[in-house]
Amino acid sequence: MTSVSTLLDAIIKLLEPFNSKSITISGDTSFAHDLELDSLAVMDFVAEMEDHFDIMIPLNILPDLENVGQIVAAVEKIVEQAHG
Amino acid sequence: MADLFDKFEGLTNLRNTLVFEKTDPYKIVMEDVISPTEAIIDGKHTILAGTNNYMGLTFDQRCIDAAQNALTMSGTGTTGSRVLNGTYAAHRELEAAIADLYCMEHAMVFSTGFLANLGMISALAGKNDIIMIDADSHASIYDGCGLSDATITRFRHNDAADLDKRLGRLNAGRRVLVIVEGLYSMLGDKAPLADIVAACKKHDAYLMVDEAHSLGPYGANGQGVAAADGVLDQVDFIVGTFSKSVGTVGGFCASNHPDFEILRLASRPYMFSASLPPSVVASATAAIKIIKEDRTPQQNLWRNAKQLHAGLTEMGFQLGADCSPVIAVLIDDRDVAVRSWEQLLDEGIYVNLALPPATPQNTNLLRCSLSAAHTPDQIDQILAAFDKVKNSNSVNQS
Ligand SMILES: Cc1ncc(COP(=O)(O)O)c(C=O)c1O
């Protein structure tokens, strides 16, 4: 069972290639304002997470996920549903 | 006070960073359109190399005669949607012509290709269904997904192995609709449809193929990439538009699904928007027959595409894909792309300037689309203009 802190670490690691300004990423880091991800980068990042955790992250939920902490919570829920 | 338009601040800023000298793509007016490949722009005779007029049928006498006759006989418009007063015999004839072209049982006509995607996707995929689209899909496919109640997910562009993997992740028992395009309109790259069909079959997913840019150029009867790749009979839904090769406006979907006709009572963009006017229906029907039966435009189109693709390659331009009727020249620097676009126009050549976020992989594109109606001499003129632009910009860059 993945704990939230290891999940956070894993997601931060997946985010690093998109961290073009080399900022310190935490749960509060926002995708649009802090990381300045454009829609193409978001797409790539979502695909990376899907492959890493072997899950499907619906496009429908993305507009509500503004920071890293919210992604962690969403992924935790999806992983739990998918893999029990 | 808060302004509804505040949300466009970022867009306005982005727009203002583009430095055009004399004109820009949003200001272009074609004062006079002379032929499928020529117009007067800002008083100057210009070769059109970015209008998606693949078959060159916009001035075809057979299409014009059919439209004029329909206009005289049936009037200027239907003043209603298909389910109210908007179905004329000619709509049925057009649908029969499309069904015949695709060797399918059913076809349904929409008022644009955009509406065909909205209408099909939103009606087909409901609350418990999953739609899996190619990441580089057209805006109308994305918006069709937005209008549906389904769960939306993407796979990596033109990557059938990635599609297979992602389909494998889904819970068995969920109905899945996969959506791809035959030819992608920005870079001119073709979908690997045989492999995509195989992945869909393996996972029991439905497949929709949007042949907007491939109807006309591809297939022994111009049906598109699915026919060219020999998998047309394994595609569940073909979507397309009349706004490109067909030379007018409108959209359609063709299918063999036995219950297809119920969509006429379920698809809101079909039910609640006026049907195509008789003249449009008549020229579309005439054009579909030409595309099916006359191989000459298709041959001329490919002759022109090969000439332009080979010429640009020889000059050292980086191109978006192998030869197709869409040829995108990739320019590393955005300002050079903007300046080159203006210079081409100055040389009397109109192409499309395509910039992020509307382009794949943040590329800056000078996008050309060829027409069967271009002459080899016009292609030479297009090439000469690109050569000039290239030389002047490498001077500027160094
Ligand atoms: C792939 C694709 N689908 C649909 C459309 C929409 O077609 P229409 O211009 O008929 O609305 C286009 C063209 O704009 C397209 O490129």
Short mmCIF file of C-alpha atoms and ligand atoms in Angstrom, two decimals:
data_model
loop_
_atom_site.label_atom_id
_atom_site.label_comp_id
_atom_site.label_asym_id
_atom_site.label_seq_id
_atom_site.Cartn_x
_atom_site.Cartn_y
_atom_site.Cartn_z
CA MET A 1 0.00 0.00 0.00
CA THR A 2 1.50 3.30 -1.08
CA SER A 3 1.52 5.92 1.63
CA VAL A 4 0.73 9.51 0.76
CA SER A 5 4.29 10.70 1.39
CA THR A 6 5.88 8.12 -0.92
CA LEU A 7 3.19 8.94 -3.47
CA LEU A 8 4.08 12.62 -3.17
CA ASP A 9 7.76 11.78 -3.64
CA ALA A 10 7.03 9.65 -6.68
CA ILE A 11 4.91 12.36 -8.28
CA ILE A 12 7.49 15.06 -7.56
CA LYS A 13 10.06 12.86 -9.27
CA LEU A 14 7.82 12.47 -12.32
CA LEU A 15 7.36 16.24 -12.37
CA GLU A 16 11.08 17.03 -12.40
CA PRO A 17 11.50 16.85 -16.22
CA PHE A 18 8.75 19.50 -16.48
CA ASN A 19 10.30 21.73 -13.82
CA SER A 20 12.04 24.02 -16.26
CA LYS A 21 12.62 26.78 -13.68
CA SER A 22 14.06 24.30 -11.16
CA ILE A 23 11.83 25.42 -8.31
CA THR A 24 11.37 23.39 -5.13
CA ILE A 25 8.22 21.34 -5.53
CA SER A 26 5.87 20.67 -2.63
CA GLY A 27 2.21 19.83 -2.17
CA ASP A 28 1.30 23.50 -2.55
CA THR A 29 3.11 23.98 -5.85
CA SER A 30 0.63 25.06 -8.52
CA PHE A 31 0.88 23.72 -12.07
CA ALA A 32 -0.20 26.87 -13.84
CA HIS A 33 1.41 29.59 -11.72
CA ASP A 34 4.53 28.03 -10.16
CA LEU A 35 5.50 25.44 -12.76
CA GLU A 36 3.89 27.30 -15.68
CA LEU A 37 2.98 24.06 -17.43
CA ASP A 38 1.27 24.55 -20.78
CA SER A 39 -1.43 22.17 -21.95
CA LEU A 40 1.04 19.97 -23.84
CA ALA A 41 3.25 19.56 -20.78
CA VAL A 42 0.21 18.71 -18.66
CA MET A 43 -0.70 16.03 -21.20
CA ASP A 44 2.79 14.52 -21.07
CA PHE A 45 2.88 14.65 -17.28
CA VAL A 46 -0.51 12.94 -17.00
CA ALA A 47 0.66 10.22 -19.42
CA GLU A 48 3.82 9.72 -17.33
CA MET A 49 1.76 9.30 -14.15
CA GLU A 50 -0.63 6.91 -15.89
CA ASP A 51 2.28 4.74 -17.02
CA HIS A 52 4.11 4.88 -13.69
CA PHE A 53 1.08 3.91 -11.59
CA ASP A 54 -0.59 1.78 -14.29
CA ILE A 55 -3.85 3.73 -14.00
CA MET A 56 -6.13 5.89 -16.10
CA ILE A 57 -6.51 9.54 -15.09
CA PRO A 58 -9.63 10.95 -16.77
CA LEU A 59 -9.26 14.25 -18.59
CA ASN A 60 -12.54 15.25 -16.93
CA ILE A 61 -10.94 15.71 -13.50
CA LEU A 62 -7.94 17.77 -14.61
CA PRO A 63 -9.56 21.23 -14.46
CA ASP A 64 -10.11 20.78 -10.71
CA LEU A 65 -6.53 19.79 -9.96
CA GLU A 66 -4.52 22.95 -9.52
CA ASN A 67 -1.65 21.92 -7.30
CA VAL A 68 0.57 18.92 -6.61
CA GLY A 69 -1.25 17.99 -3.40
CA GLN A 70 -4.56 17.73 -5.24
CA ILE A 71 -2.98 15.46 -7.87
CA VAL A 72 -1.56 13.25 -5.11
CA ALA A 73 -5.00 12.91 -3.53
CA ALA A 74 -6.63 12.13 -6.88
CA VAL A 75 -3.99 9.57 -7.86
CA GLU A 76 -4.23 7.92 -4.44
CA LYS A 77 -7.97 7.46 -4.94
CA ILE A 78 -7.57 6.10 -8.48
CA VAL A 79 -4.76 3.71 -7.49
CA GLU A 80 -6.87 2.38 -4.64
CA GLN A 81 -9.87 1.79 -6.92
CA ALA A 82 -7.77 0.21 -9.66
CA HIS A 83 -5.51 -2.05 -7.65
CA GLY A 84 -7.38 -2.49 -4.35
CA MET B 1 -15.68 46.02 -11.88
CA ALA B 2 -14.76 42.53 -12.96
CA ASP B 3 -15.00 42.18 -16.71
CA LEU B 4 -16.07 38.99 -18.45
CA PHE B 5 -13.20 39.58 -20.82
CA ASP B 6 -10.54 39.54 -18.05
CA LYS B 7 -9.99 35.87 -18.80
CA PHE B 8 -8.57 36.75 -22.21
CA GLU B 9 -5.68 38.76 -20.80
CA GLY B 10 -3.19 35.95 -21.35
CA LEU B 11 -4.44 35.40 -24.89
CA THR B 12 -4.26 39.10 -25.67
CA ASN B 13 -0.70 39.25 -24.36
CA LEU B 14 0.28 36.22 -26.43
CA ARG B 15 -1.29 37.81 -29.48
CA ASN B 16 0.59 41.05 -28.88
CA THR B 17 3.96 39.32 -28.79
CA LEU B 18 3.57 38.39 -32.46
CA VAL B 19 5.22 41.12 -34.47
CA PHE B 20 3.77 41.46 -37.93
CA GLU B 21 4.93 44.35 -40.08
CA LYS B 22 2.17 44.98 -42.57
CA THR B 23 -0.51 42.38 -42.24
CA ASP B 24 -1.38 39.38 -40.15
CA PRO B 25 -3.45 36.22 -40.66
CA TYR B 26 -6.45 37.71 -38.86
CA LYS B 27 -6.53 40.75 -41.12
CA ILE B 28 -6.31 38.94 -44.44
CA VAL B 29 -9.25 39.56 -46.71
CA MET B 30 -9.59 37.84 -50.05
CA GLU B 31 -11.00 40.70 -52.06
CA ASP B 32 -11.66 38.50 -55.04
CA VAL B 33 -11.40 34.74 -55.30
CA ILE B 34 -10.51 33.94 -58.90
CA SER B 35 -10.16 30.17 -58.91
CA PRO B 36 -9.52 27.28 -56.48
CA THR B 37 -5.87 28.37 -56.36
CA GLU B 38 -5.83 32.14 -56.88
CA ALA B 39 -7.19 35.22 -55.13
CA ILE B 40 -6.61 38.94 -54.92
CA ILE B 41 -5.29 39.82 -51.47
CA ASP B 42 -4.52 43.44 -50.67
CA GLY B 43 -4.72 44.23 -54.38
CA LYS B 44 -2.20 41.57 -55.28
CA HIS B 45 -2.63 38.40 -57.30
CA THR B 46 -1.86 35.57 -54.88
CA ILE B 47 -1.46 31.81 -55.21
CA LEU B 48 -3.46 30.02 -52.53
CA ALA B 49 -1.47 27.21 -50.94
CA GLY B 50 -3.29 26.88 -47.65
CA THR B 51 -7.00 26.43 -48.28
CA ASN B 52 -7.61 22.65 -47.90
CA ASN B 53 -9.17 22.70 -51.36
CA TYR B 54 -7.59 19.32 -52.05
CA MET B 55 -9.67 18.26 -55.05
CA GLY B 56 -9.94 21.79 -56.43
CA LEU B 57 -13.70 21.41 -56.87
CA THR B 58 -14.89 24.83 -55.63
CA PHE B 59 -15.26 26.09 -59.21
CA ASP B 60 -16.05 22.76 -60.87
CA GLN B 61 -18.76 23.37 -63.46
CA ARG B 62 -20.63 20.16 -62.52
CA CYS B 63 -20.86 21.28 -58.87
CA ILE B 64 -21.79 24.84 -59.75
CA ASP B 65 -24.51 23.70 -62.17
CA ALA B 66 -25.97 21.34 -59.57
CA ALA B 67 -25.98 24.09 -56.93
CA GLN B 68 -27.51 26.69 -59.25
CA ASN B 69 -30.23 24.33 -60.32
CA ALA B 70 -31.06 23.44 -56.71
CA LEU B 71 -31.11 27.11 -55.75
CA THR B 72 -33.62 27.85 -58.51
CA MET B 73 -35.74 24.78 -57.93
CA SER B 74 -35.75 24.55 -54.11
CA GLY B 75 -34.85 27.98 -52.79
CA THR B 76 -32.15 29.45 -50.60
CA GLY B 77 -32.61 27.50 -47.38
CA THR B 78 -34.56 24.88 -45.46
CA THR B 79 -35.42 27.16 -42.51
CA GLY B 80 -35.47 24.25 -40.14
CA SER B 81 -33.77 21.25 -38.64
CA ARG B 82 -33.94 17.78 -40.08
CA VAL B 83 -36.45 16.57 -37.50
CA LEU B 84 -38.88 19.43 -38.11
CA ASN B 85 -39.16 20.76 -41.66
CA GLY B 86 -35.57 20.31 -42.79
CA THR B 87 -35.44 16.95 -44.60
CA TYR B 88 -35.69 17.29 -48.38
CA ALA B 89 -35.36 14.43 -50.85
CA ALA B 90 -31.93 15.83 -51.72
CA HIS B 91 -30.68 15.29 -48.14
CA ARG B 92 -31.59 11.63 -48.48
CA GLU B 93 -29.82 11.45 -51.85
CA LEU B 94 -26.68 12.96 -50.37
CA GLU B 95 -26.78 10.50 -47.48
CA ALA B 96 -27.23 7.65 -49.95
CA ALA B 97 -24.20 8.89 -51.94
CA ILE B 98 -22.07 8.92 -48.78
CA ALA B 99 -23.26 5.48 -47.67
CA ASP B 100 -22.48 4.22 -51.18
CA LEU B 101 -18.98 5.80 -51.14
CA TYR B 102 -18.13 4.02 -47.88
CA CYS B 103 -20.01 0.78 -48.70
CA MET B 104 -21.92 1.25 -45.46
CA GLU B 105 -25.59 0.92 -44.62
CA HIS B 106 -26.18 4.31 -43.05
CA ALA B 107 -25.08 7.91 -43.34
CA MET B 108 -26.19 11.06 -41.59
CA VAL B 109 -25.46 14.61 -42.66
CA PHE B 110 -24.68 17.48 -40.28
CA SER B 111 -24.43 21.20 -40.95
CA THR B 112 -20.62 21.27 -40.49
CA GLY B 113 -17.85 18.79 -39.79
CA PHE B 114 -17.45 20.39 -36.38
CA LEU B 115 -21.10 19.61 -35.64
CA ALA B 116 -20.68 16.06 -36.96
CA ASN B 117 -18.05 15.42 -34.30
CA LEU B 118 -20.06 17.17 -31.58
CA GLY B 119 -23.22 15.32 -32.60
CA MET B 120 -21.73 11.86 -32.96
CA ILE B 121 -19.43 11.84 -29.95
CA SER B 122 -21.90 13.38 -27.52
CA ALA B 123 -24.69 11.02 -28.60
CA LEU B 124 -22.63 7.83 -28.71
CA ALA B 125 -20.69 8.10 -25.46
CA GLY B 126 -22.76 8.28 -22.28
CA LYS B 127 -22.13 8.45 -18.57
CA ASN B 128 -20.63 5.01 -18.08
CA ASP B 129 -18.65 4.92 -21.29
CA ILE B 130 -15.02 5.77 -21.97
CA ILE B 131 -13.70 7.77 -24.91
CA MET B 132 -10.04 7.33 -25.77
CA ILE B 133 -8.74 9.90 -28.25
CA ASP B 134 -5.43 10.56 -29.97
CA ALA B 135 -3.72 13.35 -28.04
CA ASP B 136 -3.38 15.51 -31.20
CA SER B 137 -7.09 15.42 -32.03
CA HIS B 138 -8.89 18.34 -33.66
CA ALA B 139 -10.73 20.84 -31.45
CA SER B 140 -14.11 19.49 -32.59
CA ILE B 141 -13.21 16.04 -31.24
CA TYR B 142 -12.13 17.51 -27.90
CA ASP B 143 -15.30 19.58 -27.75
CA GLY B 144 -17.46 16.58 -28.68
CA CYS B 145 -15.90 14.80 -25.71
CA GLY B 146 -16.63 17.84 -23.55
CA LEU B 147 -20.27 17.73 -24.59
CA SER B 148 -20.60 14.03 -23.72
CA ASP B 149 -21.03 12.64 -20.22
CA ALA B 150 -18.34 10.02 -20.77
CA THR B 151 -14.95 9.57 -19.12
CA ILE B 152 -12.31 11.04 -21.44
CA THR B 153 -8.76 9.82 -21.79
CA ARG B 154 -5.98 10.10 -24.34
CA PHE B 155 -3.23 8.03 -25.91
CA ARG B 156 0.04 9.20 -27.39
CA HIS B 157 -0.28 10.59 -30.90
CA ASN B 158 -0.28 7.92 -33.65
CA ASP B 159 1.09 5.32 -31.21
CA ALA B 160 -0.92 2.10 -31.60
CA ALA B 161 1.19 0.29 -29.00
CA ASP B 162 0.38 3.02 -26.47
CA LEU B 163 -3.31 2.74 -27.38
CA ASP B 164 -3.14 -1.04 -26.85
CA LYS B 165 -1.49 -0.58 -23.46
CA ARG B 166 -3.99 2.04 -22.30
CA LEU B 167 -6.99 0.03 -23.49
CA GLY B 168 -5.57 -2.91 -21.54
CA ARG B 169 -5.68 -0.86 -18.34
CA LEU B 170 -9.41 -0.24 -18.46
CA ASN B 171 -11.87 -2.33 -16.54
CA ALA B 172 -13.38 -4.99 -18.72
CA GLY B 173 -17.05 -4.36 -19.27
CA ARG B 174 -16.81 -0.62 -19.87
CA ARG B 175 -17.77 0.35 -23.43
CA VAL B 176 -14.95 2.22 -25.13
CA LEU B 177 -14.99 4.52 -28.16
CA VAL B 178 -11.57 5.20 -29.71
CA ILE B 179 -11.31 8.29 -31.94
CA VAL B 180 -8.53 9.07 -34.43
CA GLU B 181 -8.10 11.08 -37.61
CA GLY B 182 -7.01 9.65 -40.97
CA LEU B 183 -4.62 12.47 -41.84
CA TYR B 184 -3.60 14.97 -39.16
CA SER B 185 -4.08 18.46 -40.49
CA MET B 186 -1.19 20.32 -38.92
CA LEU B 187 1.87 18.17 -39.70
CA GLY B 188 0.29 16.08 -42.48
CA ASP B 189 1.05 12.77 -40.79
CA LYS B 190 -1.11 9.72 -41.44
CA ALA B 191 -2.57 7.49 -38.73
CA PRO B 192 -1.31 3.87 -38.61
CA LEU B 193 -4.88 2.66 -39.03
CA ALA B 194 -4.19 -1.07 -39.49
CA ASP B 195 -2.42 -1.18 -36.12
CA ILE B 196 -5.06 1.01 -34.47
CA VAL B 197 -7.81 -1.27 -35.80
CA ALA B 198 -5.93 -4.28 -34.42
CA ALA B 199 -5.68 -2.70 -30.96
CA CYS B 200 -9.39 -1.82 -30.98
CA LYS B 201 -10.37 -5.34 -32.04
CA LYS B 202 -8.16 -6.89 -29.37
CA HIS B 203 -9.88 -4.88 -26.62
CA ASP B 204 -13.39 -4.85 -28.12
CA ALA B 205 -13.41 -1.08 -28.54
CA TYR B 206 -15.44 0.87 -31.08
CA LEU B 207 -13.43 2.94 -33.57
CA MET B 208 -14.33 6.30 -35.09
CA VAL B 209 -12.09 7.76 -37.81
CA ASP B 210 -12.35 11.43 -38.81
CA GLU B 211 -11.36 11.59 -42.49
CA ALA B 212 -11.76 15.39 -42.72
CA HIS B 213 -8.46 15.88 -44.55
CA SER B 214 -8.18 12.44 -46.15
CA LEU B 215 -11.52 12.17 -47.97
CA GLY B 216 -10.46 12.82 -51.55
CA PRO B 217 -6.67 12.37 -51.38
CA TYR B 218 -6.62 8.76 -50.12
CA GLY B 219 -8.23 5.48 -51.20
CA ALA B 220 -9.05 3.93 -54.57
CA ASN B 221 -12.36 5.84 -54.56
CA GLY B 222 -11.18 8.76 -52.47
CA GLN B 223 -12.84 7.51 -49.26
CA GLY B 224 -9.83 8.22 -47.10
CA VAL B 225 -7.03 6.54 -45.20
CA ALA B 226 -9.15 3.67 -43.83
CA ALA B 227 -9.92 2.56 -47.37
CA ALA B 228 -6.34 3.14 -48.53
CA ASP B 229 -5.07 0.96 -45.68
CA GLY B 230 -7.65 -1.76 -46.40
CA VAL B 231 -9.48 -1.50 -43.06
CA LEU B 232 -12.57 0.50 -43.97
CA ASP B 233 -14.90 -2.42 -43.21
CA GLN B 234 -13.47 -2.61 -39.69
CA VAL B 235 -14.13 1.00 -38.78
CA ASP B 236 -17.38 1.53 -36.86
CA PHE B 237 -17.89 5.21 -37.63
CA ILE B 238 -16.43 7.37 -40.39
CA VAL B 239 -16.78 11.11 -39.82
CA GLY B 240 -15.96 13.72 -42.43
CA THR B 241 -16.53 17.20 -43.74
CA PHE B 242 -17.70 18.80 -46.98
CA SER B 243 -15.59 21.88 -46.26
CA LYS B 244 -12.35 20.62 -47.75
CA SER B 245 -12.21 18.20 -50.72
CA VAL B 246 -15.97 18.45 -51.26
CA GLY B 247 -15.59 22.20 -51.69
CA THR B 248 -18.63 23.46 -49.81
CA VAL B 249 -19.75 23.17 -46.17
CA GLY B 250 -21.27 20.41 -44.05
CA GLY B 251 -20.32 17.21 -42.26
CA PHE B 252 -21.32 13.57 -42.10
CA CYS B 253 -21.04 10.24 -40.37
CA ALA B 254 -21.28 6.82 -42.07
CA SER B 255 -21.69 3.52 -40.24
CA ASN B 256 -22.88 -0.07 -40.49
CA HIS B 257 -24.28 -0.15 -36.99
CA PRO B 258 -27.82 -1.64 -37.25
CA ASP B 259 -29.29 0.90 -34.81
CA PHE B 260 -27.61 3.93 -36.38
CA GLU B 261 -30.84 5.67 -37.39
CA ILE B 262 -31.86 6.25 -33.76
CA LEU B 263 -29.15 8.90 -33.60
CA ARG B 264 -31.43 11.16 -35.62
CA LEU B 265 -33.54 11.36 -32.48
CA ALA B 266 -30.69 11.48 -30.00
CA SER B 267 -28.00 13.72 -31.43
CA ARG B 268 -28.71 17.27 -30.32
CA PRO B 269 -26.40 19.08 -32.77
CA TYR B 270 -28.28 17.19 -35.52
CA MET B 271 -31.75 17.81 -34.11
CA PHE B 272 -31.49 21.42 -33.03
CA SER B 273 -29.67 23.13 -35.89
CA ALA B 274 -30.98 23.92 -39.36
CA SER B 275 -30.20 21.45 -42.14
CA LEU B 276 -27.94 22.28 -45.08
CA PRO B 277 -29.49 24.45 -47.81
CA PRO B 278 -30.42 22.78 -51.14
CA SER B 279 -27.59 24.37 -53.14
CA VAL B 280 -24.97 23.09 -50.68
CA VAL B 281 -26.55 19.64 -50.65
CA ALA B 282 -26.56 19.55 -54.47
CA SER B 283 -22.92 20.59 -54.92
CA ALA B 284 -21.83 18.21 -52.16
CA THR B 285 -23.64 15.32 -53.86
CA ALA B 286 -22.05 16.21 -57.20
CA ALA B 287 -18.59 16.49 -55.63
CA ILE B 288 -18.88 13.16 -53.78
CA LYS B 289 -19.67 11.46 -57.09
CA ILE B 290 -16.67 13.12 -58.77
CA ILE B 291 -14.40 12.08 -55.90
CA LYS B 292 -15.65 8.52 -56.20
CA GLU B 293 -15.52 8.16 -59.97
CA ASP B 294 -12.94 10.58 -61.38
CA ARG B 295 -9.32 9.66 -60.60
CA THR B 296 -7.86 12.72 -62.37
CA PRO B 297 -8.08 15.23 -59.46
CA GLN B 298 -6.54 12.72 -57.06
CA GLN B 299 -3.66 12.05 -59.47
CA ASN B 300 -3.04 15.75 -60.05
CA LEU B 301 -3.11 16.42 -56.31
CA TRP B 302 -0.42 13.81 -55.63
CA ARG B 303 1.69 15.04 -58.55
CA ASN B 304 1.62 18.51 -56.96
CA ALA B 305 2.25 17.24 -53.43
CA LYS B 306 5.27 15.26 -54.58
CA GLN B 307 6.69 18.22 -56.49
CA LEU B 308 6.39 20.55 -53.49
CA HIS B 309 7.58 18.01 -50.92
CA ALA B 310 10.63 17.05 -53.01
CA GLY B 311 11.47 20.69 -53.77
CA LEU B 312 11.25 21.84 -50.15
CA THR B 313 13.24 18.82 -48.98
CA GLU B 314 15.94 19.62 -51.51
CA MET B 315 16.18 23.18 -50.19
CA GLY B 316 16.89 21.76 -46.76
CA PHE B 317 13.62 22.66 -45.05
CA GLN B 318 12.54 20.47 -42.18
CA LEU B 319 9.09 19.05 -43.03
CA GLY B 320 6.38 17.73 -40.72
CA ALA B 321 5.94 14.31 -42.31
CA ASP B 322 6.34 12.16 -45.42
CA CYS B 323 4.69 13.44 -48.57
CA SER B 324 0.97 14.16 -48.21
CA PRO B 325 -1.39 16.91 -49.45
CA VAL B 326 -0.57 18.77 -46.22
CA ILE B 327 3.05 19.88 -46.15
CA ALA B 328 4.20 21.66 -43.00
CA VAL B 329 7.51 23.51 -42.94
CA LEU B 330 8.90 23.56 -39.40
CA ILE B 331 10.60 26.78 -38.34
CA ASP B 332 12.56 26.71 -35.07
CA ASP B 333 12.21 30.36 -34.21
CA ARG B 334 8.72 31.81 -33.85
CA ASP B 335 9.68 35.30 -35.01
CA VAL B 336 11.35 33.87 -38.11
CA ALA B 337 8.16 31.91 -38.80
CA VAL B 338 6.05 35.05 -38.49
CA ARG B 339 8.39 37.05 -40.72
CA SER B 340 8.63 34.25 -43.29
CA TRP B 341 4.86 34.01 -43.49
CA GLU B 342 4.65 37.72 -44.29
CA GLN B 343 7.45 37.46 -46.83
CA LEU B 344 5.70 34.59 -48.60
CA LEU B 345 2.55 36.68 -48.81
CA ASP B 346 4.61 39.53 -50.16
CA GLU B 347 5.86 37.13 -52.84
CA GLY B 348 2.23 36.34 -53.69
CA ILE B 349 2.00 33.00 -51.89
CA TYR B 350 -0.63 32.38 -49.22
CA VAL B 351 0.10 29.60 -46.72
CA ASN B 352 -1.12 29.04 -43.14
CA LEU B 353 0.87 30.30 -40.19
CA ALA B 354 0.29 27.86 -37.33
CA LEU B 355 1.74 28.51 -33.91
CA PRO B 356 1.51 27.00 -30.40
CA PRO B 357 -0.78 26.19 -28.67
CA ALA B 358 -2.61 25.19 -31.87
CA THR B 359 0.28 23.02 -33.08
CA PRO B 360 1.69 19.68 -31.91
CA GLN B 361 4.91 19.69 -29.85
CA ASN B 362 5.02 23.50 -29.72
CA THR B 363 6.17 23.72 -33.32
CA ASN B 364 6.01 26.85 -35.52
CA LEU B 365 4.60 25.90 -38.89
CA LEU B 366 4.29 27.34 -42.35
CA ARG B 367 1.55 24.96 -43.39
CA CYS B 368 0.85 24.38 -47.07
CA SER B 369 -2.07 22.42 -48.43
CA LEU B 370 -2.04 21.36 -52.04
CA SER B 371 -4.86 21.30 -54.55
CA ALA B 372 -5.51 19.19 -57.63
CA ALA B 373 -6.09 22.52 -59.33
CA HIS B 374 -2.55 23.80 -58.80
CA THR B 375 -0.43 23.71 -61.96
CA PRO B 376 3.19 22.52 -61.92
CA ASP B 377 4.10 26.10 -62.74
CA GLN B 378 2.32 27.37 -59.62
CA ILE B 379 4.20 24.82 -57.52
CA ASP B 380 7.43 26.15 -59.01
CA GLN B 381 6.39 29.65 -57.97
CA ILE B 382 5.64 28.46 -54.44
CA LEU B 383 9.07 26.81 -54.30
CA ALA B 384 10.79 29.92 -55.63
CA ALA B 385 9.15 32.01 -52.91
CA PHE B 386 10.25 29.59 -50.18
CA ASP B 387 13.78 29.68 -51.58
CA LYS B 388 13.83 33.47 -51.41
CA VAL B 389 12.46 33.49 -47.88
CA LYS B 390 15.00 30.93 -46.79
CA ASN B 391 17.91 32.90 -48.15
CA SER B 392 16.79 36.21 -46.70
CA ASN B 393 16.17 34.70 -43.28
CA SER B 394 19.47 32.85 -43.05
CA VAL B 395 21.03 36.23 -43.83
CA ASN B 396 18.99 37.81 -41.05
CA GLN B 397 19.86 35.05 -38.62
CA SER B 398 23.62 35.11 -39.07
C1 LIG C 1 -10.02 16.72 -38.23
C2 LIG C 1 -11.10 17.72 -38.44
N1 LIG C 1 -12.35 17.44 -38.04
C3 LIG C 1 -13.35 18.31 -38.22
C4 LIG C 1 -13.15 19.54 -38.80
C5 LIG C 1 -14.29 20.51 -38.89
O1 LIG C 1 -14.81 20.57 -40.16
P1 LIG C 1 -15.75 21.78 -40.61
O2 LIG C 1 -14.87 22.82 -41.19
O3 LIG C 1 -16.65 21.16 -41.63
O4 LIG C 1 -16.51 22.25 -39.43
C6 LIG C 1 -11.86 19.87 -39.27
C7 LIG C 1 -11.59 21.11 -40.00
O5 LIG C 1 -11.65 22.19 -39.59
C8 LIG C 1 -10.82 18.95 -39.06
O6 LIG C 1 -9.57 19.26 -39.42
#
